[in-house]
Coordinates of C-alpha atoms and ligand atoms in Angstrom, one line a residue:
M1 CA -0.2 0.2 0.0
C2 CA 1.4 3.4 0.2
G3 CA 0.7 6.1 -2.1
I4 CA 4.6 8.1 -3.6
V5 CA 4.1 10.6 -5.9
G6 CA 7.6 12.6 -6.8
Y7 CA 8.7 15.4 -9.0
I8 CA 11.4 17.6 -11.2
G9 CA 11.1 20.6 -13.2
W10 CA 10.0 24.5 -13.2
R11 CA 7.3 24.3 -10.7
D12 CA 7.6 24.6 -6.5
A13 CA 7.7 21.4 -6.2
A14 CA 6.1 20.9 -2.5
P15 CA 2.3 22.0 -3.2
V16 CA 2.9 19.6 -6.7
I17 CA 3.7 15.9 -3.7
V18 CA 1.1 17.2 -1.6
E19 CA -1.5 17.9 -4.0
G20 CA -0.9 14.2 -5.7
L21 CA -0.8 12.8 -2.2
K22 CA -4.2 13.9 -1.9
N23 CA -5.1 11.6 -4.4
L24 CA -3.7 8.6 -3.2
E25 CA -4.7 9.4 0.0
Y26 CA -6.8 6.3 -0.6
R27 CA -4.0 3.7 -0.9
G28 CA -3.2 4.3 3.6
Y29 CA -3.7 7.8 5.2
D30 CA -2.5 7.0 8.3
S31 CA 1.0 9.6 8.4
Y32 CA 2.8 11.8 5.7
G33 CA 5.6 13.1 4.4
V34 CA 7.9 15.5 1.9
A35 CA 11.0 15.8 1.2
T36 CA 12.3 18.1 -1.3
G37 CA 16.3 19.7 -2.4
T38 CA 18.3 22.9 -3.1
D39 CA 21.3 22.2 -2.0
H40 CA 20.7 20.4 0.8
L41 CA 17.3 18.1 1.6
M42 CA 14.7 19.5 3.3
V43 CA 12.1 16.6 5.1
V44 CA 8.6 17.5 6.3
K45 CA 6.5 14.1 8.3
R46 CA 4.0 13.8 10.3
K47 CA 1.7 12.0 11.7
G48 CA -2.1 12.6 10.3
R49 CA -2.7 12.6 7.1
I50 CA -1.3 15.0 4.2
S51 CA -4.9 17.0 4.2
E52 CA -4.2 18.2 7.2
Q53 CA -0.8 19.6 7.0
T54 CA 0.5 22.9 7.4
E55 CA 4.1 22.7 7.1
C56 CA 5.3 20.9 3.8
V57 CA 4.4 23.7 1.4
A58 CA 6.1 26.6 3.6
K59 CA 8.7 24.9 5.0
C60 CA 10.0 22.4 1.6
L61 CA 11.3 24.3 -1.3
G62 CA 13.1 23.3 -4.5
T63 CA 11.6 22.5 -7.5
R64 CA 12.3 18.4 -6.6
G65 CA 11.0 16.6 -4.2
I66 CA 9.7 12.7 -2.9
G67 CA 6.3 12.4 -1.1
H68 CA 4.5 10.2 1.1
T69 CA 1.6 8.8 2.3
R70 CA 1.5 5.2 4.5
W71 CA -0.8 2.7 5.0
A72 CA 1.9 1.3 8.3
T73 CA 3.2 -2.2 7.8
H74 CA 7.4 -2.0 10.2
G75 CA 5.6 -0.1 13.7
P76 CA 2.9 2.6 14.0
P77 CA 1.8 5.3 12.5
N78 CA 4.1 8.1 13.9
D79 CA 6.1 11.4 13.0
I80 CA 9.4 9.0 12.7
N81 CA 7.9 5.9 11.0
A82 CA 6.1 7.7 8.6
H83 CA 8.3 8.7 5.2
P84 CA 10.7 9.7 3.8
H85 CA 13.2 7.9 5.6
S86 CA 17.2 9.2 4.9
D87 CA 21.0 7.8 5.7
C88 CA 23.0 8.9 8.3
T89 CA 24.1 12.1 6.7
G90 CA 21.0 13.5 5.7
R91 CA 22.4 13.3 1.7
F92 CA 19.5 10.9 0.5
T93 CA 16.3 10.1 1.5
I94 CA 14.0 7.7 0.0
V95 CA 10.0 6.8 0.1
H96 CA 8.5 3.6 -0.1
N97 CA 6.2 2.0 -1.0
G98 CA 5.8 -2.3 -1.1
I99 CA 7.7 -4.3 2.1
I100 CA 11.6 -5.2 2.3
E101 CA 11.2 -8.8 3.5
N102 CA 15.1 -9.2 4.1
Y103 CA 15.5 -6.1 5.9
A104 CA 15.9 -7.4 9.7
E105 CA 18.9 -9.5 8.3
L106 CA 19.7 -6.1 6.0
K107 CA 19.0 -4.0 9.0
R108 CA 21.7 -6.0 11.7
G109 CA 24.0 -5.7 9.2
L110 CA 24.1 -1.7 8.4
E111 CA 23.7 -1.9 12.0
S112 CA 27.2 -3.4 13.0
R113 CA 28.5 -1.3 10.4
G114 CA 28.1 1.8 12.4
H115 CA 24.5 2.8 10.6
H116 CA 21.7 4.0 13.3
F117 CA 18.5 3.9 12.5
A118 CA 15.4 6.0 13.8
S119 CA 12.2 4.1 13.3
D120 CA 11.0 1.1 12.7
T121 CA 10.3 0.4 9.5
D122 CA 11.5 -2.1 6.6
S123 CA 12.4 1.2 4.0
E124 CA 14.3 2.8 5.8
V125 CA 17.7 0.2 5.1
I126 CA 17.6 1.3 1.2
A127 CA 19.0 4.9 2.3
H128 CA 21.4 3.5 4.7
M129 CA 22.4 1.1 1.8
I130 CA 22.5 4.2 -0.9
E131 CA 24.7 6.1 1.5
E132 CA 26.5 2.5 2.1
A133 CA 27.3 2.4 -1.5
W134 CA 27.9 5.6 -2.9
E135 CA 30.7 7.0 -4.7
G136 CA 29.9 10.4 -5.4
D137 CA 27.4 9.0 -8.1
F138 CA 23.9 8.8 -7.5
P139 CA 21.6 6.5 -10.1
A140 CA 25.0 4.3 -10.0
A141 CA 24.5 4.0 -5.8
V142 CA 20.4 3.1 -5.8
R143 CA 22.1 0.6 -9.2
A144 CA 23.6 -1.0 -6.8
V145 CA 21.0 -1.5 -4.1
L146 CA 18.5 -3.0 -5.7
P147 CA 19.3 -6.8 -6.3
I148 CA 20.0 -6.8 -2.7
L149 CA 16.4 -6.0 -1.6
E150 CA 13.5 -8.7 -2.0
G151 CA 10.7 -8.5 -2.0
S152 CA 8.4 -5.2 -3.4
Y153 CA 9.2 -2.2 -3.6
A154 CA 7.7 0.9 -5.7
I155 CA 11.1 3.8 -4.2
L156 CA 11.6 7.4 -5.5
A157 CA 15.0 8.2 -3.7
L158 CA 17.3 12.0 -3.6
C159 CA 20.2 12.6 -3.1
A160 CA 20.9 16.3 -1.4
D161 CA 24.0 17.0 -4.1
S162 CA 22.7 15.4 -7.6
D163 CA 19.9 17.7 -9.4
E164 CA 17.9 14.2 -9.8
V165 CA 15.2 12.3 -9.0
I166 CA 15.3 8.8 -9.1
A167 CA 12.6 5.7 -9.4
A168 CA 12.8 1.8 -9.2
R169 CA 10.2 -0.3 -9.5
K170 CA 9.4 -4.2 -8.3
R171 CA 6.2 -5.8 -8.0
S172 CA 4.7 -2.2 -6.6
P173 CA 3.2 0.2 -9.4
L174 CA 4.6 3.2 -10.4
V175 CA 4.4 6.0 -13.7
I176 CA 6.0 8.3 -14.6
G177 CA 4.4 11.5 -16.3
I178 CA 6.7 13.0 -19.4
G179 CA 5.7 16.6 -18.8
D180 CA 6.8 19.7 -20.8
N181 CA 10.3 20.2 -18.6
E182 CA 8.6 18.0 -16.3
F183 CA 8.5 14.7 -14.9
F184 CA 6.3 13.6 -12.4
A185 CA 6.6 10.2 -11.5
S186 CA 3.6 8.2 -8.5
S187 CA 2.0 5.1 -7.5
D188 CA -0.7 5.4 -10.7
A189 CA -2.2 8.6 -13.1
T190 CA -4.4 10.4 -10.6
P191 CA -1.9 12.7 -9.6
I192 CA -0.4 13.5 -12.7
V193 CA -3.4 13.9 -15.1
A194 CA -3.8 18.1 -13.7
Y195 CA -0.9 18.4 -15.6
T196 CA 0.0 15.8 -18.7
R197 CA -1.9 13.0 -19.9
D198 CA 1.1 10.5 -21.4
I199 CA 1.8 8.7 -19.5
L200 CA 4.7 5.2 -18.8
V201 CA 4.8 2.7 -17.2
L202 CA 7.5 1.0 -15.5
E203 CA 8.2 -2.3 -15.5
D204 CA 9.4 -4.7 -12.5
G205 CA 13.3 -4.3 -12.5
D206 CA 13.1 -0.7 -14.3
L207 CA 14.7 2.0 -13.1
A208 CA 14.6 5.4 -14.2
V209 CA 16.6 8.6 -13.8
M210 CA 14.7 12.6 -14.2
R211 CA 16.7 14.8 -14.7
R212 CA 15.9 18.7 -15.8
G213 CA 14.5 18.2 -19.0
S214 CA 16.1 14.9 -19.5
I215 CA 14.9 10.7 -18.8
A216 CA 17.2 8.2 -18.7
M217 CA 15.6 4.6 -18.4
E218 CA 16.6 1.6 -17.6
H219 CA 16.1 -2.3 -17.0
G220 CA 18.2 -4.6 -15.1
G221 CA 21.2 -2.3 -15.2
V222 CA 20.7 -2.2 -19.5
P223 CA 19.4 1.6 -21.2
I224 CA 16.0 0.6 -22.7
I225 CA 13.0 2.9 -24.1
R226 CA 9.8 2.6 -22.6
K227 CA 6.6 4.2 -24.5
T228 CA 4.1 6.2 -23.0
T229 CA 0.4 5.9 -23.0
Y230 CA -2.1 8.5 -23.6
V231 CA -5.0 8.0 -20.6
D232 CA -7.9 8.7 -20.8
Y233 CA -9.3 10.2 -16.9
D234 CA -12.7 11.9 -16.2
I235 CA -11.3 14.9 -13.5
E236 CA -14.6 15.7 -12.7
A237 CA -15.7 12.4 -11.8
A238 CA -13.2 12.5 -9.4
K239 CA -14.2 15.1 -7.4
K240 CA -17.6 14.9 -4.4
G241 CA -19.3 17.0 -6.9
G242 CA -22.0 18.0 -4.2
F243 CA -22.4 14.8 -2.1
A244 CA -21.2 14.7 1.0
H245 CA -19.4 11.9 1.0
F246 CA -17.8 9.8 -2.6
M247 CA -19.5 6.7 -1.6
L248 CA -22.7 8.2 -1.8
K249 CA -21.9 10.2 -5.2
E250 CA -20.5 6.5 -6.0
I251 CA -23.6 4.6 -4.7
F252 CA -25.8 6.7 -7.0
E253 CA -23.6 6.6 -10.3
Q254 CA -24.3 3.2 -9.9
P255 CA -27.5 3.4 -12.2
D256 CA -25.2 4.3 -15.3
V257 CA -22.1 2.1 -14.3
F258 CA -24.1 -1.3 -14.8
Q259 CA -25.5 0.3 -18.0
Q260 CA -22.0 1.3 -19.4
S261 CA -20.0 -1.8 -17.7
F262 CA -22.1 -4.2 -19.4
R263 CA -22.0 -2.8 -23.1
L264 CA -18.0 -3.0 -22.1
A265 CA -18.0 -6.1 -21.5
Q266 CA -20.5 -7.0 -24.9
K267 CA -18.0 -5.7 -26.9
H268 CA -15.9 -9.0 -25.5
P269 CA -17.6 -11.9 -27.2
E270 CA -14.1 -14.2 -28.1
I271 CA -14.2 -14.4 -24.1
S272 CA -17.9 -15.1 -23.8
S273 CA -16.8 -18.1 -26.4
L274 CA -13.8 -18.8 -24.5
L275 CA -15.6 -19.2 -21.5
S276 CA -18.8 -20.9 -23.3
H277 CA -16.4 -24.0 -24.1
A278 CA -14.4 -23.9 -21.0
H279 CA -13.6 -27.2 -19.0
G280 CA -14.1 -25.0 -16.1
V281 CA -13.7 -21.6 -14.8
S282 CA -11.7 -20.1 -11.8
I283 CA -11.8 -16.7 -10.4
I284 CA -9.6 -15.0 -8.4
A285 CA -10.5 -12.5 -6.5
C286 CA -10.1 -10.3 -2.8
G287 CA -12.6 -8.8 -0.5
T288 CA -15.5 -7.1 -3.0
S289 CA -13.8 -8.5 -6.0
Y290 CA -13.8 -11.7 -4.3
N291 CA -17.7 -11.2 -3.7
A292 CA -19.0 -10.0 -7.2
A293 CA -17.0 -13.1 -8.7
M294 CA -19.0 -15.0 -6.1
L295 CA -22.5 -13.8 -8.3
F296 CA -20.7 -14.9 -11.6
R297 CA -20.3 -18.3 -10.5
Y298 CA -23.9 -19.0 -9.6
F299 CA -25.1 -17.3 -12.2
A300 CA -23.0 -19.5 -15.1
E301 CA -23.6 -22.5 -12.4
K302 CA -27.0 -22.0 -13.1
E303 CA -27.6 -20.9 -16.2
C304 CA -25.3 -22.0 -18.8
G305 CA -23.5 -25.2 -16.3
I306 CA -20.4 -24.5 -16.2
P307 CA -18.6 -25.3 -13.2
V308 CA -17.1 -21.8 -11.8
R309 CA -14.0 -22.0 -8.6
V310 CA -14.1 -19.2 -6.9
D311 CA -10.8 -18.6 -4.7
M312 CA -9.6 -16.0 -2.5
A313 CA -6.7 -14.7 -4.8
S314 CA -4.2 -14.9 -1.4
E315 CA -5.2 -18.9 -0.4
Y316 CA -4.4 -19.6 -4.6
R317 CA -1.4 -20.0 -4.0
Y318 CA -2.0 -23.2 -1.5
L319 CA -4.3 -24.7 -4.2
S320 CA -4.1 -26.7 -7.8
T321 CA -4.3 -24.4 -10.9
P322 CA -5.5 -27.0 -14.1
S323 CA -4.3 -25.9 -17.0
D324 CA -7.8 -26.3 -18.7
E325 CA -9.1 -24.0 -16.2
V326 CA -9.8 -19.9 -17.7
V327 CA -8.6 -17.7 -15.3
I328 CA -9.9 -14.6 -14.6
A329 CA -8.6 -12.1 -12.0
V330 CA -10.7 -9.8 -10.9
S331 CA -9.4 -6.4 -9.5
Q332 CA -11.2 -2.8 -9.5
S333 CA -7.9 -1.2 -9.0
G334 CA -5.4 -4.3 -10.7
E335 CA -2.8 -4.0 -8.5
T336 CA -4.1 -6.6 -5.7
A337 CA -0.6 -7.6 -5.1
D338 CA -2.3 -11.2 -4.4
T339 CA -4.3 -11.4 -7.6
L340 CA -1.7 -10.2 -9.4
S341 CA 0.8 -13.1 -7.7
A342 CA -2.0 -15.4 -8.3
L343 CA -2.4 -14.5 -11.6
R344 CA 1.0 -14.7 -12.2
K345 CA 0.3 -18.4 -11.1
A346 CA -2.2 -19.5 -13.6
S347 CA 0.1 -18.2 -16.4
S348 CA 2.9 -19.9 -15.6
C349 CA 0.0 -22.7 -15.6
N350 CA -0.6 -22.1 -19.2
C351 CA -3.9 -21.1 -18.1
P352 CA -5.7 -19.1 -20.9
T353 CA -6.2 -15.6 -18.3
I354 CA -8.3 -12.5 -18.2
A355 CA -8.5 -9.9 -15.8
I356 CA -11.6 -7.9 -15.7
T357 CA -10.5 -4.5 -14.3
N358 CA -11.5 -0.7 -13.4
V359 CA -7.9 0.2 -13.6
Q360 CA -6.2 1.3 -17.4
G361 CA -2.4 0.0 -17.8
S362 CA -2.7 -1.3 -14.5
S363 CA -0.2 -4.1 -13.9
I364 CA -3.2 -6.5 -14.2
T365 CA -3.9 -5.5 -17.4
R366 CA 0.0 -6.6 -18.2
A367 CA 0.1 -9.9 -16.3
A368 CA -3.7 -11.5 -18.2
E369 CA -3.8 -12.2 -21.1
Q370 CA -7.0 -10.8 -22.2
V371 CA -8.5 -7.7 -20.3
I372 CA -12.1 -6.0 -19.8
Y373 CA -12.2 -2.7 -18.9
M374 CA -15.1 -2.1 -16.1
G375 CA -15.6 1.9 -17.2
A376 CA -16.7 2.4 -13.4
G377 CA -14.5 5.4 -13.5
P378 CA -12.6 6.7 -10.6
E379 CA -13.9 5.4 -7.3
M380 CA -12.7 7.5 -5.0
S381 CA -14.0 5.7 -1.5
V382 CA -12.5 3.3 0.5
A383 CA -15.6 1.1 0.4
A384 CA -16.0 -0.8 -3.2
T385 CA -19.7 0.4 -4.5
K386 CA -19.9 1.3 -8.4
S387 CA -17.3 -1.1 -8.6
Y388 CA -18.4 -4.7 -7.6
M389 CA -21.7 -2.9 -9.2
A390 CA -19.5 -2.5 -12.6
Q391 CA -18.0 -6.4 -11.9
F392 CA -21.5 -7.9 -12.0
A393 CA -22.2 -6.1 -15.1
A394 CA -19.1 -6.7 -16.8
F395 CA -20.0 -10.8 -15.5
A396 CA -24.2 -10.0 -16.7
G397 CA -22.9 -8.9 -20.2
L398 CA -20.2 -12.1 -20.4
L399 CA -23.0 -13.9 -19.3
S400 CA -25.4 -12.6 -21.8
G401 CA -22.5 -12.9 -24.7
M402 CA -22.7 -16.9 -23.6
N403 CA -26.0 -17.2 -24.6
C404 CA -27.6 -18.6 -22.1
N405 CA -29.6 -15.6 -19.8
N406 CA -32.3 -13.9 -21.2
G407 CA -31.7 -11.8 -23.2
T408 CA -28.8 -8.5 -23.6
S409 CA -31.6 -5.8 -23.5
S410 CA -34.2 -6.4 -21.5
V411 CA -31.0 -7.4 -18.3
E412 CA -29.4 -3.8 -18.6
R413 CA -32.9 -2.2 -18.8
S414 CA -34.7 -3.9 -15.6
A415 CA -30.9 -3.9 -13.2
R416 CA -30.9 0.0 -14.7
Q417 CA -34.7 0.0 -13.4
A418 CA -33.6 -2.2 -10.7
I419 CA -31.4 0.3 -9.0
E420 CA -32.7 3.6 -9.9
E421 CA -35.7 2.0 -7.4
A422 CA -33.5 1.1 -4.8
L423 CA -31.3 4.7 -4.5
L424 CA -35.6 6.1 -3.3
T425 CA -36.1 3.3 -0.9
D426 CA -36.5 4.4 2.3
V427 CA -34.5 2.6 4.5
S428 CA -34.5 4.3 7.6
E429 CA -35.7 1.9 10.2
A430 CA -33.7 -0.3 9.1
V431 CA -31.2 2.1 9.9
A432 CA -32.2 2.0 13.2
L433 CA -32.4 -1.6 14.1
C434 CA -28.4 -1.7 13.2
V435 CA -27.5 1.3 14.5
K436 CA -28.5 0.0 17.9
A437 CA -26.5 -2.9 17.2
S438 CA -23.1 -4.6 17.8
T439 CA -23.2 -7.8 15.6
L440 CA -25.0 -8.2 12.8
F441 CA -26.2 -11.2 10.4
Y442 CA -26.7 -10.5 6.9
V443 CA -28.2 -14.3 5.1
G444 CA -29.5 -15.4 1.8
R445 CA -29.4 -18.8 -0.3
G446 CA -28.7 -18.8 -3.8
I447 CA -27.3 -15.7 -5.6
F448 CA -28.6 -13.5 -2.7
Y449 CA -25.5 -15.6 -0.3
P450 CA -22.7 -13.4 -2.3
V451 CA -25.4 -10.6 -1.8
A452 CA -25.6 -10.6 1.2
M453 CA -21.7 -11.7 1.9
E454 CA -20.8 -7.8 0.3
G455 CA -23.8 -6.4 1.9
A456 CA -21.8 -7.2 5.2
L457 CA -18.5 -6.8 4.0
K458 CA -19.9 -2.9 3.7
M459 CA -21.4 -2.3 7.1
K460 CA -18.7 -3.4 8.8
E461 CA -16.1 -1.5 6.8
I462 CA -17.5 1.5 7.2
S463 CA -19.5 1.2 10.2
Y464 CA -17.6 -0.5 12.3
I465 CA -20.0 -3.1 13.2
H466 CA -19.2 -6.5 13.8
A467 CA -21.0 -7.7 10.6
E468 CA -20.9 -11.7 8.8
G469 CA -22.8 -13.0 5.5
Y470 CA -23.5 -16.1 5.8
A471 CA -25.6 -18.5 3.6
A472 CA -28.7 -18.8 5.4
G473 CA -29.0 -22.6 5.0
E474 CA -25.2 -22.7 7.8
I475 CA -26.7 -20.4 9.9
K476 CA -27.6 -22.9 12.1
H477 CA -24.0 -24.4 12.0
G478 CA -22.9 -22.1 15.0
P479 CA -24.3 -18.6 14.7
F480 CA -27.5 -19.0 16.2
A481 CA -25.5 -19.8 19.6
L482 CA -25.2 -15.9 18.8
L483 CA -28.5 -14.9 18.1
T484 CA -30.4 -12.5 20.8
E485 CA -32.7 -10.0 20.8
D486 CA -29.9 -7.4 20.8
T487 CA -28.8 -9.8 17.5
P488 CA -30.3 -8.3 14.3
V489 CA -30.3 -10.0 10.9
I490 CA -30.9 -8.8 7.3
A491 CA -32.2 -11.1 5.3
V492 CA -32.5 -11.5 1.3
C493 CA -36.3 -13.2 0.6
L494 CA -37.8 -12.7 -2.6
P495 CA -39.3 -15.0 -4.3
G496 CA -37.7 -17.8 -6.6
D497 CA -36.2 -21.4 -5.8
S498 CA -35.0 -21.0 -2.1
Y499 CA -38.1 -18.9 -1.1
Q500 CA -39.8 -21.5 1.3
S501 CA -36.5 -22.6 2.8
M502 CA -35.6 -18.5 3.2
L503 CA -39.4 -17.9 5.2
S504 CA -38.2 -21.5 7.3
N505 CA -34.9 -20.1 8.1
L506 CA -36.4 -16.6 9.1
R507 CA -39.1 -18.2 11.1
E508 CA -36.3 -19.6 13.4
M509 CA -34.1 -17.0 13.6
K510 CA -37.1 -15.7 15.0
A511 CA -38.6 -17.8 17.5
R512 CA -34.8 -16.6 18.9
F513 CA -36.7 -13.5 19.2
T514 CA -33.8 -11.9 16.2
P515 CA -34.6 -8.8 15.4
L516 CA -35.4 -9.2 10.9
I517 CA -35.1 -6.5 8.7
G518 CA -36.8 -8.7 5.2
I519 CA -36.0 -7.4 2.0
G520 CA -38.3 -9.0 -0.5
Y521 CA -41.4 -8.1 -2.0
E522 CA -43.7 -5.4 -1.0
D523 CA -46.7 -7.7 -0.8
D524 CA -45.8 -10.7 0.5
V525 CA -47.6 -10.9 3.6
D526 CA -45.7 -14.2 4.8
L527 CA -42.6 -11.9 5.1
Q528 CA -45.1 -9.0 6.5
D529 CA -45.5 -11.8 9.2
V530 CA -42.2 -12.4 10.5
A531 CA -39.8 -9.0 9.6
D532 CA -39.8 -6.2 12.1
V533 CA -38.7 -4.3 9.1
L534 CA -39.7 -5.0 5.3
I535 CA -37.6 -2.9 2.0
P536 CA -39.3 -3.8 -0.7
V537 CA -37.4 -4.8 -4.0
P538 CA -39.3 -3.8 -7.0
K539 CA -40.1 -6.5 -9.2
G540 CA -37.7 -7.6 -11.7
D541 CA -35.6 -10.7 -13.3
T542 CA -33.0 -12.1 -10.9
Y543 CA -30.5 -9.4 -12.4
A544 CA -32.2 -6.5 -11.1
Q545 CA -32.9 -8.1 -7.9
V546 CA -29.6 -8.6 -7.3
A547 CA -28.7 -5.3 -8.3
A548 CA -31.5 -4.0 -5.8
V549 CA -30.7 -5.4 -3.4
T550 CA -26.6 -5.0 -3.1
V551 CA -27.7 -0.7 -3.3
L552 CA -30.3 -1.6 -0.9
M553 CA -27.9 -3.5 1.8
Q554 CA -24.9 0.0 0.7
R555 CA -27.3 2.4 1.5
I556 CA -27.9 0.6 4.9
A557 CA -24.5 0.8 5.7
Y558 CA -24.4 4.2 4.8
Y559 CA -26.7 5.5 6.8
T560 CA -25.2 3.4 9.8
A561 CA -22.2 4.7 10.0
L562 CA -23.7 8.4 8.8
A563 CA -25.7 8.5 12.3
L564 CA -23.0 6.4 13.9
G565 CA -20.2 9.7 12.6
R566 CA -17.8 7.3 10.8
D567 CA -15.3 8.8 8.9
I568 CA -17.2 7.1 5.6
D569 CA -15.3 7.7 2.4
K570 CA -11.1 6.9 4.7
P571 CA -12.7 3.9 7.1
R572 CA -10.2 3.7 9.9
N573 CA -6.6 1.4 8.7
L574 CA -8.4 0.1 5.8
A575 CA -6.8 1.3 1.9
K576 CA -8.5 0.9 -1.4
S577 CA -5.2 -0.7 -3.3
V578 CA -3.7 -2.8 -0.8
T579 CA -0.5 -3.8 -2.6
V580 CA 0.7 -6.3 -0.3
E581 CA 0.8 -9.9 -0.5
Ligands
G6P601 C1 -9.2 -3.5 -0.6 C2 -10.2 -2.8 -0.7 C3 -11.9 -3.0 -0.9 C4 -11.3 -4.2 -2.5 C5 -10.1 -5.3 -2.2 C6 -9.9 -5.8 -3.6 O1 -9.4 -4.5 0.2 O2 -10.5 -1.6 0.9 O3 -12.8 -2.8 -1.4 O4 -12.5 -5.1 -2.7 O5 -9.1 -4.5 -1.5 O6 -9.5 -4.7 -4.3 P1 -9.8 -4.2 -6.3 O7 -9.1 -3.1 -6.3 O8 -8.6 -5.7 -5.7 O9 -10.6 -5.2 -6.4

């Protein structure tokens, strides 16, 4: 995790870096720091958020610099552990995203040779190693250090004596923006697009030396030329636009997002055909993307009879990888470390690979053979909402190309309409019950089981209420012990093959005095009978129902978190892009 930004050119570096880091706060926000260089290096670093900073811009002078917004891995968030980190002399300073796996051994060696460490971080070893390797040539010193570092890194480095910013990458994202006699380096393109759309994506093993008016790239010590790509990015879409939170804005964008993403996926008939003829499909993903993948599993198995395995990407390395499976990696950011390594494992086993992602040029797009873009636009809130809807829509679009669901136009129209209605449905009674709870269960059967999992994930992410998503049939096997009159259950109970079993499960819960929030049809008298609160779902096909229930659950989570005064867009301890394993 962590976000890094660097600049060299003709502008004051600190304001560029501070603004850039604000755009990267989704990657981590427990502390921040900026270093700039003139003839000596000026470093300001603090616990807290870059958006609250007041010192960097005033104190850090100069037209080259680097900055960092942190998500702690080694050492708690405090002023000392905040990046940049410097060597013993103060000549070198670095920012780092990733994990140096052999840092403990390296640190012991450096300490035995007289180096003094200020922080608990793994990253600080890099600055001291550059100090040791330095013989007057800054790029040569950095070049000498990189092969010794095990793990992952995106590094930006400054030297007081060299008018350069050095960037290096291994398994952590890093891009460079090519401006007019100026260069911008960043974890992703968002801090850069206000200045230039010409972006160069570093590959693993690349090192870039940015000077005034020139850039020299090398790979493994050998000079290379990398092509720039023009990045399409809607700057307005990344602003709140009058909404109280990005999350609320993104929830409201979902009717368009569903349509857009559904259509984009339909432009890949070759992928639909590959999936239709596959012996098996395996999906790897984390978090919300995992829950979206589970939706595809239920739809594809039911409608197309295709066996679909869904694995948490972090567990995939411990499991078998049959080479006749088509492997789909789903990742909003395209940078999730576990998803990337799982995808690489699938490629190394010769599986055909597909990436579904929202971010152009992200690492996953380069690791997969084929790519489907979700077209959700920038998602700023840490909790994923519209990107989940986009993933669902992408899967629906692929399924429509597999000719086993109920027709393209009806799914697109019915889902859109259902989302629009769900955006206006009153959820206040449900919120009133949730706000008082310390534990919640979300239950569903069949396709509504993954929907329940995602509902619970949203709730815990932003409200900090313990919430679990369960298959309704499974809840008797353990969780029943937790049900009391203070443990509300949010249950999806809609007509279909699971309806009667769902009703029975709800009655069993009711017999334990559990407050029940039923999500179902308004005119369902049986549900009215058992549920304390009924949240109505507009009538429609299963795709429309999934879309509507998703939106209702997002809104219940949002308003609960709002009532509890939580920091909705930047929840405690979380980050949007998890680039460490
Ligand atoms: C983090 C985010 C989640 C996201 C997950 C996977 O945990 O906070 O919202 O679902 O990473 O991210 P990805 O970018 O791979 O979809």
